[in-house]
Amino acid sequence: MNRALIDKLEETSHLTKEEWITLIERRSQDTAEYLFGKARKWQKKYYGNKVYTRGLIEFTNYCKNDCYYCGIRRSSPNAQRYRLTREQIMECCREGYELGFRTFVLQGGEDGWFSQRTLEEVVRSIKENFPDCAITLSIGERSYESYEGLFQAGADRYLLRHETADPKHYRKLHPSELSLRQRKDCLYQLKKIGYQTGTGFMVGSPGQTAQCLAEDMIFIRELEPHMVGIGPFVPHHETPFAQEPGGTVELTLFMIGLLRVMLPKLLLPATTALGTIDPLGREKGIQAGANVVMPNLSPVSVRKKYELYDNKICTGDEAAECRMCLNQRMKNIGYELVVDRGDFPDHL
Ligand code: 5AD
Ligand code: FES
């Protein structure tokens, strides 16, 4: 029964909400293996055994938002706030370039201190110095004009997870000033402007049901993003969700497999959160259909401060160590980390 649903997903790339719920609720180890087999077949067709890599630069942990799950929310009492200077950001890129990174992801909280002009200048100077690299921004909800300006300045891609596509669940995870409608509008705008656009969600966030995950899959099918980042929810000790259980490796892998089969060309990261709850989480993510890893390029001095959740891995490791570590990890499972921008196939 579930195999038939996976076959249908592969053939049509659409399931009804009820079918998604059945597939997710009644999953078993057996169906998961069947799913991962198909996921790897598509992964191989479009990407061979290549794994793309992005250098993540966490340039500010100031944030005006107050998402209940996040360790750098504005009311986190003990978060030690920092901002990298433009020079520090450029230094991360220089180091990253030497190590073979050809995509830089600038990620931060929603921090008004960085004006539109400053952000555009940062993007422009990275492009000037590293013309063969792609720039990904992950800086939250902004106006159409702002997204457009940053695109004109040279940004190629944008990551903005929708977090959950179920409006009631969205309310449970966020304070009332944030809305799912707004979030979705931003994503459609980003695509329209021409960004390679990434969305995503946490697996096992408080209050999430199979129904919510079904909504996530239906929304992603409709949006047709180029990238989807998913990872387990991991509680942070200073948030309202400190006592909530975290998401599981098993369900996260299953969702990765479903995404690969639904939209076979997707860029799908095996996330740091997955590596945090299982020492072999990233390897398992790749074997379930993921094809991207995003190690950290931020200066070691600030790494621990960008603490979205507890026990985040690699906070003490130099960028070079992570690069070597991931090289080896990918080699161990028969994959190869490549020096490449790693664009979405056929993106013009
Ligand atoms: N556990 C797992 N992922 C988290 N994120 C934020 N807080 C947590 C947490 N506690 C994710 C969100 C966000 C991305 C940058 O990090 O999905 O979009
Ligand atoms: Fe950072 Fe392994 S990836 S040490």
mmCIF file of N, CA, C and O in Angstrom, residues 32-104:
data_model
loop_
_atom_site.group_PDB
_atom_site.id
_atom_site.type_symbol
_atom_site.label_atom_id
_atom_site.label_comp_id
_atom_site.label_asym_id
_atom_site.label_seq_id
_atom_site.Cartn_x
_atom_site.Cartn_y
_atom_site.Cartn_z
ATOM 1 N N ALA A 32 10.657 2.737 4.155
ATOM 2 C CA ALA A 32 11.746 3.722 4.131
ATOM 3 C C ALA A 32 12.862 3.226 3.209
ATOM 4 O O ALA A 32 13.373 3.988 2.380
ATOM 5 N N GLU A 33 13.223 1.961 3.296
ATOM 6 C CA GLU A 33 14.287 1.426 2.434
ATOM 7 C C GLU A 33 13.885 1.517 0.960
ATOM 8 O O GLU A 33 14.704 1.863 0.097
ATOM 9 N N TYR A 34 12.634 1.213 0.710
ATOM 10 C CA TYR A 34 12.114 1.297 -0.663
ATOM 11 C C TYR A 34 12.218 2.740 -1.169
ATOM 12 O O TYR A 34 12.673 3.012 -2.278
ATOM 13 N N LEU A 35 11.801 3.666 -0.297
ATOM 14 C CA LEU A 35 11.859 5.097 -0.632
ATOM 15 C C LEU A 35 13.296 5.548 -0.893
ATOM 16 O O LEU A 35 13.580 6.227 -1.891
ATOM 17 N N PHE A 36 14.212 5.184 0.000
ATOM 18 C CA PHE A 36 15.600 5.652 -0.137
ATOM 19 C C PHE A 36 16.238 5.089 -1.407
ATOM 20 O O PHE A 36 17.067 5.749 -2.041
ATOM 21 N N GLY A 37 15.859 3.876 -1.782
ATOM 22 C CA GLY A 37 16.354 3.300 -3.039
ATOM 23 C C GLY A 37 15.973 4.189 -4.214
ATOM 24 O O GLY A 37 16.808 4.530 -5.058
ATOM 25 N N LYS A 38 14.734 4.613 -4.247
ATOM 26 C CA LYS A 38 14.278 5.496 -5.329
ATOM 27 C C LYS A 38 14.948 6.861 -5.225
ATOM 28 O O LYS A 38 15.347 7.449 -6.226
ATOM 29 N N ALA A 39 15.043 7.370 -4.008
ATOM 30 C CA ALA A 39 15.665 8.683 -3.801
ATOM 31 C C ALA A 39 17.100 8.674 -4.329
ATOM 32 O O ALA A 39 17.529 9.599 -5.030
ATOM 33 N N ARG A 40 17.819 7.618 -4.047
ATOM 34 C CA ARG A 40 19.224 7.538 -4.511
ATOM 35 C C ARG A 40 19.307 7.397 -6.022
ATOM 36 O O ARG A 40 20.236 7.906 -6.653
ATOM 37 N N LYS A 41 18.337 6.742 -6.600
ATOM 38 C CA LYS A 41 18.322 6.603 -8.059
ATOM 39 C C LYS A 41 18.220 7.994 -8.716
ATOM 40 O O LYS A 41 18.959 8.317 -9.645
ATOM 41 N N TRP A 42 17.344 8.840 -8.190
ATOM 42 C CA TRP A 42 17.187 10.197 -8.747
ATOM 43 C C TRP A 42 18.388 11.071 -8.425
ATOM 44 O O TRP A 42 18.851 11.858 -9.243
ATOM 45 N N GLN A 43 18.876 10.929 -7.214
ATOM 46 C CA GLN A 43 20.070 11.676 -6.806
ATOM 47 C C GLN A 43 21.214 11.353 -7.761
ATOM 48 O O GLN A 43 21.914 12.244 -8.245
ATOM 49 N N LYS A 44 21.369 10.082 -8.085
ATOM 50 C CA LYS A 44 22.442 9.644 -8.968
ATOM 51 C C LYS A 44 22.238 10.181 -10.382
ATOM 52 O O LYS A 44 23.184 10.617 -11.035
ATOM 53 N N LYS A 45 20.991 10.164 -10.839
ATOM 54 C CA LYS A 45 20.703 10.625 -12.194
ATOM 55 C C LYS A 45 21.116 12.087 -12.384
ATOM 56 O O LYS A 45 21.711 12.454 -13.381
ATOM 57 N N TYR A 46 20.811 12.936 -11.421
ATOM 58 C CA TYR A 46 21.099 14.361 -11.590
ATOM 59 C C TYR A 46 22.441 14.794 -11.022
ATOM 60 O O TYR A 46 23.004 15.793 -11.462
ATOM 61 N N TYR A 47 22.927 14.086 -10.034
ATOM 62 C CA TYR A 47 24.128 14.570 -9.342
ATOM 63 C C TYR A 47 25.255 13.542 -9.250
ATOM 64 O O TYR A 47 26.323 13.852 -8.721
ATOM 65 N N GLY A 48 25.035 12.326 -9.761
ATOM 66 C CA GLY A 48 26.066 11.296 -9.640
ATOM 67 C C GLY A 48 26.393 11.054 -8.182
ATOM 68 O O GLY A 48 25.492 11.025 -7.335
ATOM 69 N N ASN A 49 27.685 10.931 -7.882
ATOM 70 C CA ASN A 49 28.033 10.767 -6.459
ATOM 71 C C ASN A 49 28.624 12.068 -5.897
ATOM 72 O O ASN A 49 29.330 12.070 -4.902
ATOM 73 N N LYS A 50 28.273 13.176 -6.562
ATOM 74 C CA LYS A 50 28.801 14.473 -6.122
ATOM 75 C C LYS A 50 27.953 15.069 -4.998
ATOM 76 O O LYS A 50 26.727 15.082 -5.081
ATOM 77 N N VAL A 51 28.639 15.605 -4.016
ATOM 78 C CA VAL A 51 27.961 16.352 -2.954
ATOM 79 C C VAL A 51 28.465 17.788 -3.021
ATOM 80 O O VAL A 51 29.674 18.030 -3.047
ATOM 81 N N TYR A 52 27.552 18.721 -3.107
ATOM 82 C CA TYR A 52 27.923 20.137 -3.139
ATOM 83 C C TYR A 52 28.124 20.653 -1.722
ATOM 84 O O TYR A 52 27.528 20.153 -0.774
ATOM 85 N N THR A 53 28.946 21.689 -1.644
ATOM 86 C CA THR A 53 29.210 22.246 -0.328
ATOM 87 C C THR A 53 29.079 23.766 -0.358
ATOM 88 O O THR A 53 29.366 24.404 -1.369
ATOM 89 N N ARG A 54 28.575 24.314 0.718
ATOM 90 C CA ARG A 54 28.407 25.769 0.855
ATOM 91 C C ARG A 54 29.092 26.195 2.141
ATOM 92 O O ARG A 54 28.937 25.523 3.166
ATOM 93 N N GLY A 55 29.752 27.320 2.105
ATOM 94 C CA GLY A 55 30.370 27.832 3.328
ATOM 95 C C GLY A 55 29.414 28.791 4.025
ATOM 96 O O GLY A 55 29.025 29.814 3.475
ATOM 97 N N LEU A 56 29.037 28.430 5.222
ATOM 98 C CA LEU A 56 28.053 29.216 5.972
ATOM 99 C C LEU A 56 28.755 30.280 6.822
ATOM 100 O O LEU A 56 29.633 29.963 7.621
ATOM 101 N N ILE A 57 28.365 31.538 6.608
ATOM 102 C CA ILE A 57 28.938 32.634 7.391
ATOM 103 C C ILE A 57 27.817 33.260 8.223
ATOM 104 O O ILE A 57 26.921 33.906 7.685
ATOM 105 N N GLU A 58 27.852 33.016 9.508
ATOM 106 C CA GLU A 58 26.794 33.491 10.418
ATOM 107 C C GLU A 58 27.216 34.882 10.892
ATOM 108 O O GLU A 58 27.952 35.015 11.858
ATOM 109 N N PHE A 59 26.758 35.918 10.178
ATOM 110 C CA PHE A 59 27.389 37.229 10.358
ATOM 111 C C PHE A 59 26.754 38.110 11.426
ATOM 112 O O PHE A 59 27.330 39.117 11.814
ATOM 113 N N THR A 60 25.558 37.748 11.900
ATOM 114 C CA THR A 60 24.987 38.473 13.050
ATOM 115 C C THR A 60 24.005 37.571 13.775
ATOM 116 O O THR A 60 23.252 36.823 13.137
ATOM 117 N N ASN A 61 24.013 37.630 15.102
ATOM 118 C CA ASN A 61 22.998 36.865 15.836
ATOM 119 C C ASN A 61 22.023 37.797 16.556
ATOM 120 O O ASN A 61 21.292 37.374 17.441
ATOM 121 N N TYR A 62 22.026 39.091 16.151
ATOM 122 C CA TYR A 62 20.953 39.979 16.622
ATOM 123 C C TYR A 62 19.704 39.632 15.826
ATOM 124 O O TYR A 62 19.796 39.401 14.605
ATOM 125 N N CYS A 63 18.552 39.612 16.479
ATOM 126 C CA CYS A 63 17.319 39.336 15.737
ATOM 127 C C CYS A 63 16.153 40.052 16.381
ATOM 128 O O CYS A 63 15.999 40.049 17.599
ATOM 129 N N LYS A 64 15.336 40.687 15.527
ATOM 130 C CA LYS A 64 14.182 41.414 16.058
ATOM 131 C C LYS A 64 12.986 40.496 16.275
ATOM 132 O O LYS A 64 11.990 40.905 16.851
ATOM 133 N N ASN A 65 13.075 39.265 15.821
ATOM 134 C CA ASN A 65 11.946 38.332 15.966
ATOM 135 C C ASN A 65 12.070 37.498 17.234
ATOM 136 O O ASN A 65 13.118 37.471 17.878
ATOM 137 N N ASP A 66 10.965 36.813 17.523
ATOM 138 C CA ASP A 66 10.917 36.096 18.798
ATOM 139 C C ASP A 66 10.375 34.672 18.658
ATOM 140 O O ASP A 66 9.635 34.200 19.532
ATOM 141 N N CYS A 67 10.725 34.014 17.577
ATOM 142 C CA CYS A 67 10.263 32.645 17.310
ATOM 143 C C CYS A 67 10.539 31.768 18.535
ATOM 144 O O CYS A 67 11.652 31.771 19.067
ATOM 145 N N TYR A 68 9.532 31.013 18.939
ATOM 146 C CA TYR A 68 9.622 30.304 20.229
ATOM 147 C C TYR A 68 10.679 29.206 20.264
ATOM 148 O O TYR A 68 11.108 28.791 21.321
ATOM 149 N N TYR A 69 11.085 28.722 19.088
ATOM 150 C CA TYR A 69 12.012 27.583 19.047
ATOM 151 C C TYR A 69 13.475 28.007 19.000
ATOM 152 O O TYR A 69 14.373 27.197 19.188
ATOM 153 N N CYS A 70 13.730 29.277 18.724
ATOM 154 C CA CYS A 70 15.082 29.669 18.302
ATOM 155 C C CYS A 70 15.915 30.283 19.430
ATOM 156 O O CYS A 70 15.459 31.181 20.133
ATOM 157 N N GLY A 71 17.135 29.818 19.560
ATOM 158 C CA GLY A 71 18.032 30.262 20.622
ATOM 159 C C GLY A 71 18.515 31.699 20.495
ATOM 160 O O GLY A 71 18.995 32.283 21.467
ATOM 161 N N ILE A 72 18.401 32.309 19.302
ATOM 162 C CA ILE A 72 18.839 33.707 19.179
ATOM 163 C C ILE A 72 17.645 34.661 19.061
ATOM 164 O O ILE A 72 17.777 35.787 18.593
ATOM 165 N N ARG A 73 16.456 34.200 19.472
ATOM 166 C CA ARG A 73 15.272 35.064 19.494
ATOM 167 C C ARG A 73 15.553 36.293 20.355
ATOM 168 O O ARG A 73 16.398 36.255 21.258
ATOM 169 N N ARG A 74 14.825 37.391 20.097
ATOM 170 C CA ARG A 74 15.200 38.652 20.759
ATOM 171 C C ARG A 74 15.117 38.556 22.269
ATOM 172 O O ARG A 74 15.868 39.200 22.979
ATOM 173 N N SER A 75 14.214 37.715 22.814
ATOM 174 C CA SER A 75 14.163 37.673 24.275
ATOM 175 C C SER A 75 14.998 36.562 24.894
ATOM 176 O O SER A 75 14.819 36.260 26.067
ATOM 177 N N SER A 76 15.911 35.990 24.156
ATOM 178 C CA SER A 76 16.851 35.045 24.771
ATOM 179 C C SER A 76 17.741 35.827 25.734
ATOM 180 O O SER A 76 18.507 36.688 25.309
ATOM 181 N N PRO A 77 17.636 35.558 27.027
ATOM 182 C CA PRO A 77 18.273 36.445 27.995
ATOM 183 C C PRO A 77 19.795 36.410 27.967
ATOM 184 O O PRO A 77 20.451 37.427 28.133
ATOM 185 N N ASN A 78 20.352 35.251 27.717
ATOM 186 C CA ASN A 78 21.809 35.143 27.849
ATOM 187 C C ASN A 78 22.561 35.038 26.539
ATOM 188 O O ASN A 78 23.761 34.767 26.538
ATOM 189 N N ALA A 79 21.860 35.244 25.427
ATOM 190 C CA ALA A 79 22.561 35.181 24.140
ATOM 191 C C ALA A 79 23.610 36.287 24.110
ATOM 192 O O ALA A 79 23.324 37.437 24.431
ATOM 193 N N GLN A 80 24.840 35.921 23.772
ATOM 194 C CA GLN A 80 25.884 36.947 23.631
ATOM 195 C C GLN A 80 25.866 37.425 22.199
ATOM 196 O O GLN A 80 26.229 36.688 21.288
ATOM 197 N N ARG A 81 25.441 38.671 22.021
ATOM 198 C CA ARG A 81 25.207 39.156 20.655
ATOM 199 C C ARG A 81 26.502 39.592 19.992
ATOM 200 O O ARG A 81 27.401 40.132 20.635
ATOM 201 N N TYR A 82 26.601 39.374 18.692
ATOM 202 C CA TYR A 82 27.786 39.813 17.939
ATOM 203 C C TYR A 82 27.385 40.155 16.509
ATOM 204 O O TYR A 82 26.347 39.712 16.010
ATOM 205 N N ARG A 83 28.194 40.970 15.892
ATOM 206 C CA ARG A 83 28.097 41.217 14.452
ATOM 207 C C ARG A 83 29.493 41.130 13.872
ATOM 208 O O ARG A 83 30.440 41.633 14.482
ATOM 209 N N LEU A 84 29.616 40.508 12.702
ATOM 210 C CA LEU A 84 30.914 40.520 12.025
ATOM 211 C C LEU A 84 31.037 41.819 11.242
ATOM 212 O O LEU A 84 30.050 42.352 10.730
ATOM 213 N N THR A 85 32.256 42.319 11.142
ATOM 214 C CA THR A 85 32.491 43.498 10.299
ATOM 215 C C THR A 85 32.596 43.038 8.842
ATOM 216 O O THR A 85 32.750 41.845 8.563
ATOM 217 N N ARG A 86 32.530 44.019 7.943
ATOM 218 C CA ARG A 86 32.674 43.666 6.525
ATOM 219 C C ARG A 86 34.004 42.988 6.264
ATOM 220 O O ARG A 86 34.092 42.043 5.491
ATOM 221 N N GLU A 87 35.025 43.484 6.942
ATOM 222 C CA GLU A 87 36.350 42.907 6.761
ATOM 223 C C GLU A 87 36.386 41.448 7.262
ATOM 224 O O GLU A 87 36.961 40.567 6.622
ATOM 225 N N GLN A 88 35.715 41.211 8.394
ATOM 226 C CA GLN A 88 35.674 39.824 8.906
ATOM 227 C C GLN A 88 34.932 38.895 7.940
ATOM 228 O O GLN A 88 35.330 37.748 7.740
ATOM 229 N N ILE A 89 33.857 39.424 7.365
ATOM 230 C CA ILE A 89 33.096 38.608 6.404
ATOM 231 C C ILE A 89 33.965 38.267 5.194
ATOM 232 O O ILE A 89 34.035 37.116 4.750
ATOM 233 N N MET A 90 34.695 39.299 4.707
ATOM 234 C CA MET A 90 35.570 39.056 3.549
ATOM 235 C C MET A 90 36.663 38.044 3.896
ATOM 236 O O MET A 90 37.036 37.210 3.073
ATOM 237 N N GLU A 91 37.145 38.113 5.118
ATOM 238 C CA GLU A 91 38.193 37.186 5.546
ATOM 239 C C GLU A 91 37.660 35.739 5.555
ATOM 240 O O GLU A 91 38.357 34.800 5.148
ATOM 241 N N CYS A 92 36.414 35.561 5.990
ATOM 242 C CA CYS A 92 35.782 34.224 5.939
ATOM 243 C C CYS A 92 35.723 33.721 4.508
ATOM 244 O O CYS A 92 35.982 32.549 4.236
ATOM 245 N N CYS A 93 35.371 34.629 3.582
ATOM 246 C CA CYS A 93 35.280 34.229 2.175
ATOM 247 C C CYS A 93 36.651 33.845 1.636
ATOM 248 O O CYS A 93 36.793 32.851 0.922
ATOM 249 N N ARG A 94 37.666 34.645 1.972
ATOM 250 C CA ARG A 94 39.019 34.328 1.493
ATOM 251 C C ARG A 94 39.452 32.950 1.965
ATOM 252 O O ARG A 94 39.947 32.128 1.189
ATOM 253 N N GLU A 95 39.227 32.701 3.239
ATOM 254 C CA GLU A 95 39.599 31.401 3.791
ATOM 255 C C GLU A 95 38.788 30.296 3.113
ATOM 256 O O GLU A 95 39.322 29.258 2.724
ATOM 257 N N GLY A 96 37.496 30.555 2.956
ATOM 258 C CA GLY A 96 36.614 29.572 2.320
ATOM 259 C C GLY A 96 37.030 29.279 0.892
ATOM 260 O O GLY A 96 37.041 28.126 0.458
ATOM 261 N N TYR A 97 37.410 30.335 0.174
ATOM 262 C CA TYR A 97 37.789 30.140 -1.225
ATOM 263 C C TYR A 97 39.000 29.214 -1.321
ATOM 264 O O TYR A 97 39.033 28.283 -2.134
ATOM 265 N N GLU A 98 39.979 29.474 -0.456
ATOM 266 C CA GLU A 98 41.180 28.635 -0.419
ATOM 267 C C GLU A 98 40.839 27.169 -0.172
ATOM 268 O O GLU A 98 41.487 26.263 -0.675
ATOM 269 N N LEU A 99 39.807 26.973 0.645
ATOM 270 C CA LEU A 99 39.426 25.601 1.006
ATOM 271 C C LEU A 99 38.545 24.945 -0.053
ATOM 272 O O LEU A 99 38.133 23.799 0.096
ATOM 273 N N GLY A 100 38.204 25.683 -1.103
ATOM 274 C CA GLY A 100 37.435 25.082 -2.197
ATOM 275 C C GLY A 100 35.951 25.397 -2.186
ATOM 276 O O GLY A 100 35.194 24.808 -2.951
ATOM 277 N N PHE A 101 35.525 26.335 -1.334
ATOM 278 C CA PHE A 101 34.104 26.712 -1.368
ATOM 279 C C PHE A 101 33.850 27.655 -2.535
ATOM 280 O O PHE A 101 34.635 28.588 -2.764
ATOM 281 N N ARG A 102 32.756 27.419 -3.257
ATOM 282 C CA ARG A 102 32.374 28.310 -4.359
ATOM 283 C C ARG A 102 30.957 28.871 -4.165
ATOM 284 O O ARG A 102 30.392 29.471 -5.075
ATOM 285 N N THR A 103 30.407 28.620 -2.983
ATOM 286 C CA THR A 103 29.163 29.290 -2.570
ATOM 287 C C THR A 103 29.358 29.775 -1.149
ATOM 288 O O THR A 103 29.843 29.026 -0.296
ATOM 289 N N PHE A 104 28.987 31.033 -0.926
ATOM 290 C CA PHE A 104 28.994 31.561 0.437
ATOM 291 C C PHE A 104 27.566 31.867 0.837
ATOM 292 O O PHE A 104 26.832 32.523 0.095
#
